[in-house]
XYZ file of C-alpha atoms in Angstrom:
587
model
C 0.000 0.000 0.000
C 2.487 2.484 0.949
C 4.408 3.311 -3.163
C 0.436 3.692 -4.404
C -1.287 5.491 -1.261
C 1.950 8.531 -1.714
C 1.328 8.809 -5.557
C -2.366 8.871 -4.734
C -1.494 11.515 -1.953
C 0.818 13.721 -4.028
C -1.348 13.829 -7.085
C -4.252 15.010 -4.387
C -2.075 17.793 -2.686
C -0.577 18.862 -6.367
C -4.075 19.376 -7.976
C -6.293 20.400 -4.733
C -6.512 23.772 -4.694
C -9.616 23.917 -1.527
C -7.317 25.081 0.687
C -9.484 22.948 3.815
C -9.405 19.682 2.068
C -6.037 20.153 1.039
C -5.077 20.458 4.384
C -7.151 17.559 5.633
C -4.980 15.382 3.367
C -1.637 17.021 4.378
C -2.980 16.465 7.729
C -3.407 12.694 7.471
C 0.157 11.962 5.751
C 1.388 14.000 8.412
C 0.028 11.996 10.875
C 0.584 8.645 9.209
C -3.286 7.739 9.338
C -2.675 5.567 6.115
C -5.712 3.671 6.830
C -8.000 6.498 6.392
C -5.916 7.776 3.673
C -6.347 4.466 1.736
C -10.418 4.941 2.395
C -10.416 8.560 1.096
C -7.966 7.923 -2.083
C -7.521 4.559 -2.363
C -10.479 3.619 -3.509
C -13.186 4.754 -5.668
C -16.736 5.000 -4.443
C -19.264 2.748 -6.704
C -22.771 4.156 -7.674
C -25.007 1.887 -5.176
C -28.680 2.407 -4.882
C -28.940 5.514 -4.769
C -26.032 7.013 -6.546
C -22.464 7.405 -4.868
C -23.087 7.313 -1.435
C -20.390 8.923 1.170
C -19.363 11.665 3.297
C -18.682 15.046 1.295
C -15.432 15.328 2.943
C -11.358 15.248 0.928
C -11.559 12.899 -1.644
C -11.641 12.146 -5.935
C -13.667 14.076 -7.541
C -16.181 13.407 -10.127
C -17.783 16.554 -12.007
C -15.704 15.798 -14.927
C -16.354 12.353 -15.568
C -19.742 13.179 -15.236
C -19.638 16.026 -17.743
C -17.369 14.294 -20.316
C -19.847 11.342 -20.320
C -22.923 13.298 -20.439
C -21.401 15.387 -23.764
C -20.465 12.415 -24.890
C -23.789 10.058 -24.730
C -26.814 12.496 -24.565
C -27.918 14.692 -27.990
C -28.052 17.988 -28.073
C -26.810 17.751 -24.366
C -25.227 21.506 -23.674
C -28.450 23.493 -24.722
C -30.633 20.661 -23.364
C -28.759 21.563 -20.312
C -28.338 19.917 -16.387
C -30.268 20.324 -13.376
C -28.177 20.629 -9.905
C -29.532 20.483 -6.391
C -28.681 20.684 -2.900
C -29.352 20.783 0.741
C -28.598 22.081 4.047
C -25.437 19.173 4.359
C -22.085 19.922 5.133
C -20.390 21.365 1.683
C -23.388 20.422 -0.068
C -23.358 24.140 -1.565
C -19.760 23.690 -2.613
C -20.516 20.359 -4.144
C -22.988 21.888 -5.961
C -21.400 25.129 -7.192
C -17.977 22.961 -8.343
C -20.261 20.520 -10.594
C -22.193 23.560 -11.896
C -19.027 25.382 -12.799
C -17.358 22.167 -14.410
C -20.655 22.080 -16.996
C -20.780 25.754 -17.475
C -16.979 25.802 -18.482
C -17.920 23.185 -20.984
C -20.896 25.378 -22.691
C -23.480 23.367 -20.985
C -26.387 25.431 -19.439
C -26.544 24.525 -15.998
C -29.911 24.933 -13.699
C -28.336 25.428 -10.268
C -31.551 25.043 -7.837
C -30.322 25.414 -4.853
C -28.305 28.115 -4.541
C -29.207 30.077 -1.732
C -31.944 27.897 -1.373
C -32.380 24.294 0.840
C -34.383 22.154 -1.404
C -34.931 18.682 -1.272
C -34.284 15.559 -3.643
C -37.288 15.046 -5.466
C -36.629 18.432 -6.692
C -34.348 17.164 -9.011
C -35.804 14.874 -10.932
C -39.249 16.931 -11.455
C -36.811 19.658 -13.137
C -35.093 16.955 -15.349
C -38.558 16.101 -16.672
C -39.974 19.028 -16.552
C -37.325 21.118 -18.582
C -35.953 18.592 -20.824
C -32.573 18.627 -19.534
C -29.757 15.922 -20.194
C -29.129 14.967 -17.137
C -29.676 15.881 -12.616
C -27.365 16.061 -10.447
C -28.351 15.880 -6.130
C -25.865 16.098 -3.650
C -24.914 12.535 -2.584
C -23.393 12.026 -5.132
C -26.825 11.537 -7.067
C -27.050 11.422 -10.852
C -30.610 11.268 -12.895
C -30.423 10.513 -16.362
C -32.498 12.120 -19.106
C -35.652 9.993 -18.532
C -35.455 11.891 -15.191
C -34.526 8.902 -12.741
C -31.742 7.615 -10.896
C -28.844 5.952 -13.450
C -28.589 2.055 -14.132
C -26.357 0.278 -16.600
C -24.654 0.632 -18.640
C -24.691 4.198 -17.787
C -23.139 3.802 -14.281
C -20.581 2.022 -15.359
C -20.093 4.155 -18.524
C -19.700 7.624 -16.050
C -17.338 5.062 -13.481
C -14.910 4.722 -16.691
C -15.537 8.544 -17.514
C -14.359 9.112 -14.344
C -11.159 7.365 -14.734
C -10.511 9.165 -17.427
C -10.938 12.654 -16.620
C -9.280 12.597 -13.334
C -7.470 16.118 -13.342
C -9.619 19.295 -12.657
C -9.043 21.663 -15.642
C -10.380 24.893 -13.510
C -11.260 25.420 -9.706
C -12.144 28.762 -10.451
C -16.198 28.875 -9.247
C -16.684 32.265 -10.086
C -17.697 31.813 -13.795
C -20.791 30.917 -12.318
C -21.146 34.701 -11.116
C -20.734 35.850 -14.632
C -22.042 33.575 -16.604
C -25.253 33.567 -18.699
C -25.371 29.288 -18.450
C -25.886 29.583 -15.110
C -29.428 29.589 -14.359
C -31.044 30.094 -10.968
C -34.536 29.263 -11.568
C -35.594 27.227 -8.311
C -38.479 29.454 -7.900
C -40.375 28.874 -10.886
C -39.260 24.846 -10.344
C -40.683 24.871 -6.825
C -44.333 26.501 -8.363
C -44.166 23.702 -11.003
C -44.005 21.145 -8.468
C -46.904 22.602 -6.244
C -48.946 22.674 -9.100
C -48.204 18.768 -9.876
C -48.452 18.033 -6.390
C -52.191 19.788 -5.866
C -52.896 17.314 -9.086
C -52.647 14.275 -6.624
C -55.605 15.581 -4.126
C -58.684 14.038 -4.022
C -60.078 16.029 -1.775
C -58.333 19.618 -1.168
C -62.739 21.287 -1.327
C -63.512 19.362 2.087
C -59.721 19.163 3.893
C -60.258 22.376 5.530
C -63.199 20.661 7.738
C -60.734 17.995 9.042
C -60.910 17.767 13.097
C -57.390 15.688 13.289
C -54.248 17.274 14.508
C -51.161 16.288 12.970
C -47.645 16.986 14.205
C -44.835 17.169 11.561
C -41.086 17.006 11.907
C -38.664 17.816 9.030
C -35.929 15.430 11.261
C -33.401 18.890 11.117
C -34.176 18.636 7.451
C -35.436 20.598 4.434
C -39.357 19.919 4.585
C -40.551 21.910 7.033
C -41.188 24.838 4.401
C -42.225 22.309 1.634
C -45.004 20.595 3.808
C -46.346 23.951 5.129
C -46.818 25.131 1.628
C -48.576 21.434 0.619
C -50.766 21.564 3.622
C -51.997 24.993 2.864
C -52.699 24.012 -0.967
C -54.277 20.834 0.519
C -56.813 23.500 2.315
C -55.572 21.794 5.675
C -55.268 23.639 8.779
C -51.727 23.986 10.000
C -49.906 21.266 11.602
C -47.832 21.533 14.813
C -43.947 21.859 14.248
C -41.689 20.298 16.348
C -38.973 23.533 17.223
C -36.291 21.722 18.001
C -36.277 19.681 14.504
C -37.856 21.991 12.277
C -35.122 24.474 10.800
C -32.096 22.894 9.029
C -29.144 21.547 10.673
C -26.350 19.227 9.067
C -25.164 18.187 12.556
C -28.641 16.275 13.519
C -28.447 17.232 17.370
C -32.001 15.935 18.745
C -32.125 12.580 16.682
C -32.145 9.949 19.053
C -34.647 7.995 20.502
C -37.483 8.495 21.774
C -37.896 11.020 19.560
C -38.623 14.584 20.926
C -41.733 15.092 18.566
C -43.979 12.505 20.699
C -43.637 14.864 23.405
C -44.763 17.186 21.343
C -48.025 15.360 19.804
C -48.858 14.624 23.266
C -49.100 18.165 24.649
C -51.168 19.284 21.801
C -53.486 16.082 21.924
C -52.292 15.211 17.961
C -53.685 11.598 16.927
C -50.771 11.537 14.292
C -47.159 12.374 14.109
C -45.360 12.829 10.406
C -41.696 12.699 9.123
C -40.020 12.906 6.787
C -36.139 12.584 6.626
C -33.296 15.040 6.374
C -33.590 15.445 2.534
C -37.224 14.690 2.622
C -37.320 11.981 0.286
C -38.595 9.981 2.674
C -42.010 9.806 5.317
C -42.350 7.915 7.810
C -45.475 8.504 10.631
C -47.007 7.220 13.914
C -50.826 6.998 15.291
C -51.851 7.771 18.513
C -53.612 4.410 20.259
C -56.295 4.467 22.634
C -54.303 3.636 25.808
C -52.062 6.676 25.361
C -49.411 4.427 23.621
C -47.871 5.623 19.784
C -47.622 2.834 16.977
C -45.697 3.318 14.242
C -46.091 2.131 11.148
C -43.543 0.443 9.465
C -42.546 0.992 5.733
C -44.589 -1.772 4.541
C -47.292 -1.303 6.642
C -47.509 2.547 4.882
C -46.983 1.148 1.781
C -49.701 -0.984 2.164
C -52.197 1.530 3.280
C -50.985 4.365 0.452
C -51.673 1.255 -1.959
C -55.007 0.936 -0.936
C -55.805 4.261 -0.689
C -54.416 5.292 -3.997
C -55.909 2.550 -5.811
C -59.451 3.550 -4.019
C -59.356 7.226 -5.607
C -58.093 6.102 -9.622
C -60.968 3.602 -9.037
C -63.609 6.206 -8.310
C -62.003 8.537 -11.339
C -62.527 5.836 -13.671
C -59.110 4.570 -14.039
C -58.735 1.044 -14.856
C -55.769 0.103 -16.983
C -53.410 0.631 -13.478
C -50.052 -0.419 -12.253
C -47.729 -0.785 -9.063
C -44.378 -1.805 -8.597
C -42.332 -2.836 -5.417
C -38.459 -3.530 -4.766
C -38.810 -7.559 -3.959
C -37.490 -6.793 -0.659
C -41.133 -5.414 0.578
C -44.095 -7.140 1.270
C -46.212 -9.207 -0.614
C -49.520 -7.695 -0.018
C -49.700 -5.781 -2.958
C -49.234 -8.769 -4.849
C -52.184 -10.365 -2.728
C -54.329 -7.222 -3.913
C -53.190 -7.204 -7.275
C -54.617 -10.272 -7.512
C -58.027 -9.447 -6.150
C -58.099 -6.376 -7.364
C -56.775 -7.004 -10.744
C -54.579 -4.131 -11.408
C -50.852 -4.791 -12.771
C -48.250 -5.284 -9.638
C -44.218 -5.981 -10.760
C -41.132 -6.748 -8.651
C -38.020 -4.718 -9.043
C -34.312 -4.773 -7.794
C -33.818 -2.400 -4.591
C -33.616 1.017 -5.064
C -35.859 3.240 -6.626
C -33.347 3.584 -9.899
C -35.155 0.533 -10.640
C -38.661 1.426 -9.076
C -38.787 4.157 -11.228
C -37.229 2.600 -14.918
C -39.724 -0.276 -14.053
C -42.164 2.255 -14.200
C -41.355 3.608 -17.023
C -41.296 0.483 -18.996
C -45.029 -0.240 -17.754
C -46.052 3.059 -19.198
C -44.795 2.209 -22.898
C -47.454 -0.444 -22.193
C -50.072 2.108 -21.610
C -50.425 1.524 -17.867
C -50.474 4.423 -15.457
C -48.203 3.487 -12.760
C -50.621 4.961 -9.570
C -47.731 4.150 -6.926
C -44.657 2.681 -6.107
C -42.337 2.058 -3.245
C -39.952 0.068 -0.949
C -39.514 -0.865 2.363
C -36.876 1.747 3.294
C -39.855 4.198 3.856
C -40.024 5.398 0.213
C -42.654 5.951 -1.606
C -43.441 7.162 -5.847
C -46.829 8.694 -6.063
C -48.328 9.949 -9.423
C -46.599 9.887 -12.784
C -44.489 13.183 -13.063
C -41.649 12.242 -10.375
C -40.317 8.240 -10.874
C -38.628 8.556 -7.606
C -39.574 9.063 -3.821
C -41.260 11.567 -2.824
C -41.899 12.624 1.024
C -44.113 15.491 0.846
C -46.193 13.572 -1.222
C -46.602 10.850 0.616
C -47.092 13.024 3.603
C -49.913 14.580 1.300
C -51.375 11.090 0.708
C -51.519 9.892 4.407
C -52.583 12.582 5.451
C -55.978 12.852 2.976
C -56.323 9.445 3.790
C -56.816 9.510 7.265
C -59.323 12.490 7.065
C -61.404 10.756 4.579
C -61.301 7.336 7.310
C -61.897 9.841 10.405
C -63.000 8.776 12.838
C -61.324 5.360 12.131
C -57.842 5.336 12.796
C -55.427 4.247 10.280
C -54.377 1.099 12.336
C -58.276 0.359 12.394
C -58.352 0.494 8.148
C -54.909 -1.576 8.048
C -56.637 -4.423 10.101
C -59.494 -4.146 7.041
C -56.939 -4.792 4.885
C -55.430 -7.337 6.768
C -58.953 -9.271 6.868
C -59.557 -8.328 2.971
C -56.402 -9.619 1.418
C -54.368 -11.652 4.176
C -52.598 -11.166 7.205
C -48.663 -10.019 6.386
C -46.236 -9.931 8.997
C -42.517 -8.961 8.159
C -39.321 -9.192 10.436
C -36.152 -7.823 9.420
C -32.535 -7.471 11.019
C -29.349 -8.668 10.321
C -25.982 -11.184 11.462
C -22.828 -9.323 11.564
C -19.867 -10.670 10.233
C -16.613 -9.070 9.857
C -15.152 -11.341 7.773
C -16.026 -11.481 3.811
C -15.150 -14.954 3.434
C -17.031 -16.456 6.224
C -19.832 -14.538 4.193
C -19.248 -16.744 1.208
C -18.954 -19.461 3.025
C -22.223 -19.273 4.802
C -23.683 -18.751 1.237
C -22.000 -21.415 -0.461
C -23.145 -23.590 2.396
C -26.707 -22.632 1.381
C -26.173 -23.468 -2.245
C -24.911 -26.862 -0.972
C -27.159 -27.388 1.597
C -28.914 -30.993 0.958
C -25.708 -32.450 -0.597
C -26.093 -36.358 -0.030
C -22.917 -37.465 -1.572
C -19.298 -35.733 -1.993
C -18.763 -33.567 -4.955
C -22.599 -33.905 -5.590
C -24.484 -30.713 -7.071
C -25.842 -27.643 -5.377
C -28.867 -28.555 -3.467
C -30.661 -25.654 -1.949
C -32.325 -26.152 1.540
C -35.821 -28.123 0.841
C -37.900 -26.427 3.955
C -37.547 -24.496 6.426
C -39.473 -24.227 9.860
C -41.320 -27.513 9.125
C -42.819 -26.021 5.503
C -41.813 -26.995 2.431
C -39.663 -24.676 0.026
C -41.546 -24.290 -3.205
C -39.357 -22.065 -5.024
C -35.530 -20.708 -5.053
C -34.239 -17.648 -6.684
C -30.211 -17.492 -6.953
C -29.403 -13.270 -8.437
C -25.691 -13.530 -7.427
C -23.592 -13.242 -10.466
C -22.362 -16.840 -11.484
C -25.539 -18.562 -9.714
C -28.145 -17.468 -11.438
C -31.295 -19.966 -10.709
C -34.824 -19.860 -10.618
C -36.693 -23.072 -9.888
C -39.633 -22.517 -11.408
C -38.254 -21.324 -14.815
C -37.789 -24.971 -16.405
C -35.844 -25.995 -18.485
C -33.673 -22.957 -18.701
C -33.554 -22.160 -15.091
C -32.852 -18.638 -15.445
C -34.074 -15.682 -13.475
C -36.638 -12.820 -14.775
C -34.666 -10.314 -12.564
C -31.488 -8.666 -13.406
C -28.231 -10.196 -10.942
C -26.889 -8.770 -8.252
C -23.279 -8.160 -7.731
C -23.606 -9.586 -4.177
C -25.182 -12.522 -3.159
C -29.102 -12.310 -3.027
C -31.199 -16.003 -2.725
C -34.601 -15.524 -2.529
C -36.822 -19.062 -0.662
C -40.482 -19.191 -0.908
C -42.045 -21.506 1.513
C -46.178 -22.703 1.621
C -47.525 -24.738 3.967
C -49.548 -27.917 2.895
C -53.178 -29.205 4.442
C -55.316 -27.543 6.429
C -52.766 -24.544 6.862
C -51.999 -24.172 2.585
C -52.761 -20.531 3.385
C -49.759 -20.129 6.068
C -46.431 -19.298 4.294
C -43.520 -17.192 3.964
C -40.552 -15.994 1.591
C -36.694 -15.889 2.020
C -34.501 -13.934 0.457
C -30.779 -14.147 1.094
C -28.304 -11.289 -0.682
C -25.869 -8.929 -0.168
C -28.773 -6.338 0.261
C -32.440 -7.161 1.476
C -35.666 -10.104 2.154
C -39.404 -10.119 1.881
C -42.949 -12.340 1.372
C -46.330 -12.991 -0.103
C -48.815 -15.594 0.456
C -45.760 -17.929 1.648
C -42.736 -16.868 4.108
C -40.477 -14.466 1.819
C -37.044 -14.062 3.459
C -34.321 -12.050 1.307
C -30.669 -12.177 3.501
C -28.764 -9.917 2.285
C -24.743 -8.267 2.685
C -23.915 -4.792 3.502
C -21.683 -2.384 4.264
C -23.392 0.493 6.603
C -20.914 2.806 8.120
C -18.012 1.745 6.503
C -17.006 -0.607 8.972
C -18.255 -4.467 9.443
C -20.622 -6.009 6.958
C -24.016 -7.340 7.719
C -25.745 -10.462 6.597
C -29.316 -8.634 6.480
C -32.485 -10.250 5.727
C -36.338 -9.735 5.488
C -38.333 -11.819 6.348
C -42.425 -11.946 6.017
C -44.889 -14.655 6.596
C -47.972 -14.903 5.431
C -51.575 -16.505 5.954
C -55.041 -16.079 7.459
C -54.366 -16.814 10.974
C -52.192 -13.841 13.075
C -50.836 -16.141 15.580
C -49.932 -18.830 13.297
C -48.075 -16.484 11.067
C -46.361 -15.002 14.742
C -45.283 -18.352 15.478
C -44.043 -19.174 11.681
C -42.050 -16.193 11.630
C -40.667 -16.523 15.375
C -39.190 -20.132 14.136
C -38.081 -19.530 10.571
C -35.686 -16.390 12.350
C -34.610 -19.163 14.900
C -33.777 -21.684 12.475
C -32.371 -19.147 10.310
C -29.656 -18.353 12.723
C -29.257 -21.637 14.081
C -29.173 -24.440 10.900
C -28.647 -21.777 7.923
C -26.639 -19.275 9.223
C -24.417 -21.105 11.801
C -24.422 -18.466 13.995
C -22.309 -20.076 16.335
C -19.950 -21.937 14.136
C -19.202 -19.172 11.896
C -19.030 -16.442 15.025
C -21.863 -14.256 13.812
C -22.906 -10.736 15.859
C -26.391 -9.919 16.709
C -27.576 -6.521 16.517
C-alpha cells in the first residue's frame, strides 16, 4: 500500500486547490493515518442504490467524468442543459457550485436550484422532466439521467470509466458561475411547477379544511418543514404543529435519538398523528396515537400498504382502470395479494428506486399508469411526473387518507386490509460478520445445503421451519437460478453483484394458506402468500458487513403467522446461518 497510497497523496495535494481539504490530506500523511488515507484515495466510491453514497469530505472528484460522459452520450446535451440540487449538508453548496461550474466551463447550461436555497431531492428529478434537460445532479453524489430517474447500466458504469478518465480538474475557479449567462437560478419557478403537480394528486383539497385531526410534523433537522407547510396549505388543511427543536435545518442532527422529541410534542397538543419525513425529505415515515395513550408506528410496509389501498381507491372512483404498481422484492407481498383481487398490474423490481422508477417507465410504454410505487426503506413514488420518492407527497397522501377514514384510525383500516387480502407480517434485522469470506462461506453452504454425496451438485435447503420450500431464486452473479423457470432455469430479474437467494415456503393441508418468503443477498428479504425471506450483505458505516435479511410470513391466521415467523428467524440463525460456528454478531 504504501508506493500507491503517496502517488495517490501527491497527485491530491498537487491538484487540490480547496485550501481545507487540502489540508485535511496534508494532515493525514502528516500523521501517518494511512488507513483512512487508503479509504479517502484509495479507492473509488461505486454508484449503489442511490447514486455514490459517502461523506462530502477530501476525496476524488467526479464533475468531470460526469460532464465528459454526459457530452459524450446524450444529444443535443449543452443546450438541453443539467439540473443541480442541494441541501442544508455539510459542503453540499460547494458540491454543488464545483459541478455547476465544471458544466458551465464546458458550454453546458446549468440549472443550479439550490443556490441560496435548501431544497430537497425530489426536486431534481421533477426539473429533469420538466425542462428537458440531459441529465440531474443531487448532492450525494446523485445522478438522474435524461428519462429523469436515478442511473442504471450501462450508464453507471459508462460515467465510473468517464471518471477514470478525466481525473485532473481543468479549472477550480467557481466564479464563472457569477458571470455567466449558463448559469441559471430558476428554483423558484421549479418549486411553483411542483406545487402545481403536487395539488394534481388531491382528491379532496374542497372538504380538507373541515378535518378535526391534529397532525404533528417534523422535518428530522431537514429541508421539509417549508415544503409541507406550503402542501398543507394548498391541501386547504389547517396547519400542523412543528416540532422547534427539529424543524429548521441543521447538518449536525443534534435531537435525533430515541425516543424522539416530537412525541412529546403530539402529546401536549393532543395530535392523533405524528409525520416525518427525513433530512432530505425523500422519505415519510409517521405514527398513530392508540387508545391507551401508547404511539404505533407504522412500518414501511405497513404505509406502503395503506398508500396502496388508498391510492388505488381514488383512480378507481375517477374511472381509471388500466393501473399499475411496482415494489423492490425486498417489501411485502400484499400488494401482490391485492393485485390479484383487485386485478390491477403489480411488478417486482431490484432495490432502489433507480429501478422502481425505470420499471415504471417500462409499464407506461405499455399504456399503464403506474398509480404508486415504493420500498420498504420508507419510500414511496406517487403519481406519474416524479419516478422517484417523494416525502411530501406521501405526507400529502396519508394525510388525505386519514381524514377521509376519520373517525377510524389508520391502524383500524390496516386491520381491514389485513382481513380483505391476508394477514402479512414482516421481520427484518441482520448477522454481523466481519469477515467477507465467512460470508461466502455461509452462502456457499446454502447453495450446498442438501448435498447427499461428496462432490454432488448444489442442493438448496428443501424447507424451512417444518414447511416446504416451493421455489428458489439465486441473483448472485455466477448462480443465477430460478426453480420454477424450467428448463432454462434462469431468473426474470437482473443479478446482483452480491449474493441475493430468494426461498419461498407454503404450507400444505389444512394450513396451505400459512407461508412465507426468504430472500438471502448482499442487500435485502421479503414475502407474499408464503414466508419471503431475502438475507442480504452490507456495508453500513463503513465498517463491518451485515448479513441482512427480510423476512415476512404470510396466511389467514395472526398467531400462526407469529409463530411461523418466530421459528423460521430461529432456524435461520441456528441451521442456515451457523451463527455459532461461523461467530456471527447480533444486533
Amino acid at each position: 500500500m504504501g508506493a500507491h497510497i503517496e502517488d495517490l497523496i501527491q497527485q491530491w495535494l498537487d491538484l487540490d486547490r480547496n485550501d481545507v481539504t487540502r489540508q485535511e490530506i496534508q494532515t493525514l500523511w502528516d500523521d501517518q493515518n494511512l488507513s483512512e488515507l487508503q479509504k479517502r484515495l484509495g479507492t473509488r466510491i461505486e454508484f449503489g442504490t442511490a447514486g455514490l453514497r459517502g461523506r462530502m469530505e477530501a476525496g476524488s472528484q467526479v464533475c468531470s467524468g460526469l460532464c465528459a460522459y454526459v457530452l459524450q452520450v446524450v444529444q443535443e446535451a449543452k443546450p438541453r442543459g443539467v439540473v443541480i440540487g442541494h441541501d442544508h449538508r455539510h459542503n453540499s453548496e460547494r458540491w454543488a457550485r464545483l459541478t455547476a461550474s465544471v458544466f458551465v466551463r464546458e458550454g453546458v447550461q446549468a440549472y443550479l436550484l439550490g443556490l441560496r436555497y435548501c431544497i430537497y431531492s425530489c426536486s431534481v428529478p421533477f426539473s429533469v422532466s420538466t425542462l428537458g434537460a440531459a441529465c440531474g445532479y443531487d448532492n450525494g453524489y446523485k445522478v438522474y439521467w435524461e428519462n429523469a430517474v436515478q442511473i442504471i447500466g450501462p450508464h453507471d458504469e459508462g460515467i465510473a470509466a468517464a471518471i477514470q478518465d478525466n481525473l485532473v480538474p481543468r479549472d477550480w475557479d467557481m466564479s464563472i458561475l457569477d458571470r455567466s449567462p449558463l448559469c441559471i437560478n430558476n428554483v423558484e419557478e421549479m418549486r411553483r411547477g411542483y406545487f402545481t403537480s403536487l395539488h394534481h394528486l388531491s382528491s379532496s383539497s374542497l372538504t380538507n379544511h373541515a378535518c378535526p385531526i391534529k397532525f404533528v410534523n417534523t422535518s428530522m433537522h431537514g429541508v421539509s418543514h417549508g415544503f409541507v407547510a406550503q402542501a398543507f396549505e394548498i391541501y386547504n388543511f389547517p396547519p400542523f404543529v412543528s416540532v422547534p427543536k427539529q424543524r429548521d435545518p441543521d447538518p449536525d442532527f443534534p435531537t435525533v435519538k430515541f425516543p424522539n422529541p416530537e412525541e412529546k410534542e403530539a402529546d401536549e397538543c393532543a395530535a392523533s398523528y405524528v409525520l416525518a419525513q427525513d433530512p432530505d425529505s425523500d422519505r415519510f415515515s409517521c405514527a398513530e396515537k392508540l387508545p391507551n395513550g401508547q404511539w404505533k408506528v407504522f412500518s414501511g410496509d405497513q404505509i406502503g400498504t395503506l398508500l396502496a389501498a388508498w391510492t388505488l381507491d381514488c383512480f378507481k372512483r375517477s374511472g381509471e382502470r388500466v393501473v399499475a404498481m411496482v415494489a423492490s422484492t425486498v417489501s411485502s407481498k400484499m400488494i401482490g395479494s391485492m393485485a390479484r383481487a383487485e386485478g390491477f398490474r403489480f411488478v417486482e423490481s431490484l432495490t432502489g428506486f433507480k429501478y422502481i422508477g425505470n420499471v415504471a417507465l417500462q409499464l407506461e410504454k405499455s399504456s399503464h399508469t403506474v398509480i404508486f410505487g415504493y420500498e420498504e426503506a420508507i419510500g414511496f413514488m406517487l403519481g406519474s411526473k416524479i419516478r422517484d420518492k417523494d416525502g411530501v407527497a406521501a405526507t400529502m397522501c396519508f394525510a388525505e387518507m386519514v381524514a377521509h377514514l376519520h373517525p377510524k384510525p389508520a391502524s383500524a383500516y390496516l386491520d381491514e386490509l389485513y382481513e380483505k387480502y391476508g394477514y402479512f407480517q414482516t421481520s427484518n434485522s441482520y448477522f454481523i460478520c466481519s469477515d467477507p469470506s465467512t460470508v461466502d462461506r455461509i452462502f456457499a453452504h446454502l447453495r450446498k445445503y442438501n448435498v447427499e454425496a461428496n462432490n454432488g451438485p448444489a442442493v438448496y435447503p428443501k424447507q424451512i421451519a417444518g414447511l416446504p420450500i416451493t421455489r428458489v431464486r439465486d441473483l448472485t452473479v455466477g448462480h443465477a437460478y430460478d426453480s420454477i423457470n424450467w428448463p432454462s432455469f434462469q431468473p426474470d430479474m437482473p443479478l446482483s453483484g452480491g449474493h441475493m437467494t430468494t426461498f419461498w415456503a407454503k404450507a400444505e393441508g389444512k394450513d396451505e394458506d400459512l407461508g412465507i418468503t426468504l430472500t438471502i443477498r448482499r442487500v435485502s428479504i421479503y414475502s407474499h402468500i408464503y414466508l419471503y425471506l431475502i438475507i442480504h450483505l452490507s456495508r453500513t458505516s463503513g465498517t463491518e458487513p451485515k448479513i441482512k435479511y427480510y423476512l415476512e410470513g404470510s396466511g389467514s391466521d395472526r398467531d400462526s403467522v407469529a409463530l411461523l415467523v418466530s421459528a423460521v428467524i430461529e432456524e435461520l440463525g441456528r441451521d442456515w446461518m451457523e451463527v455459532e460456528k461461523n461467530r456471527l454478531l447480533l444486533p
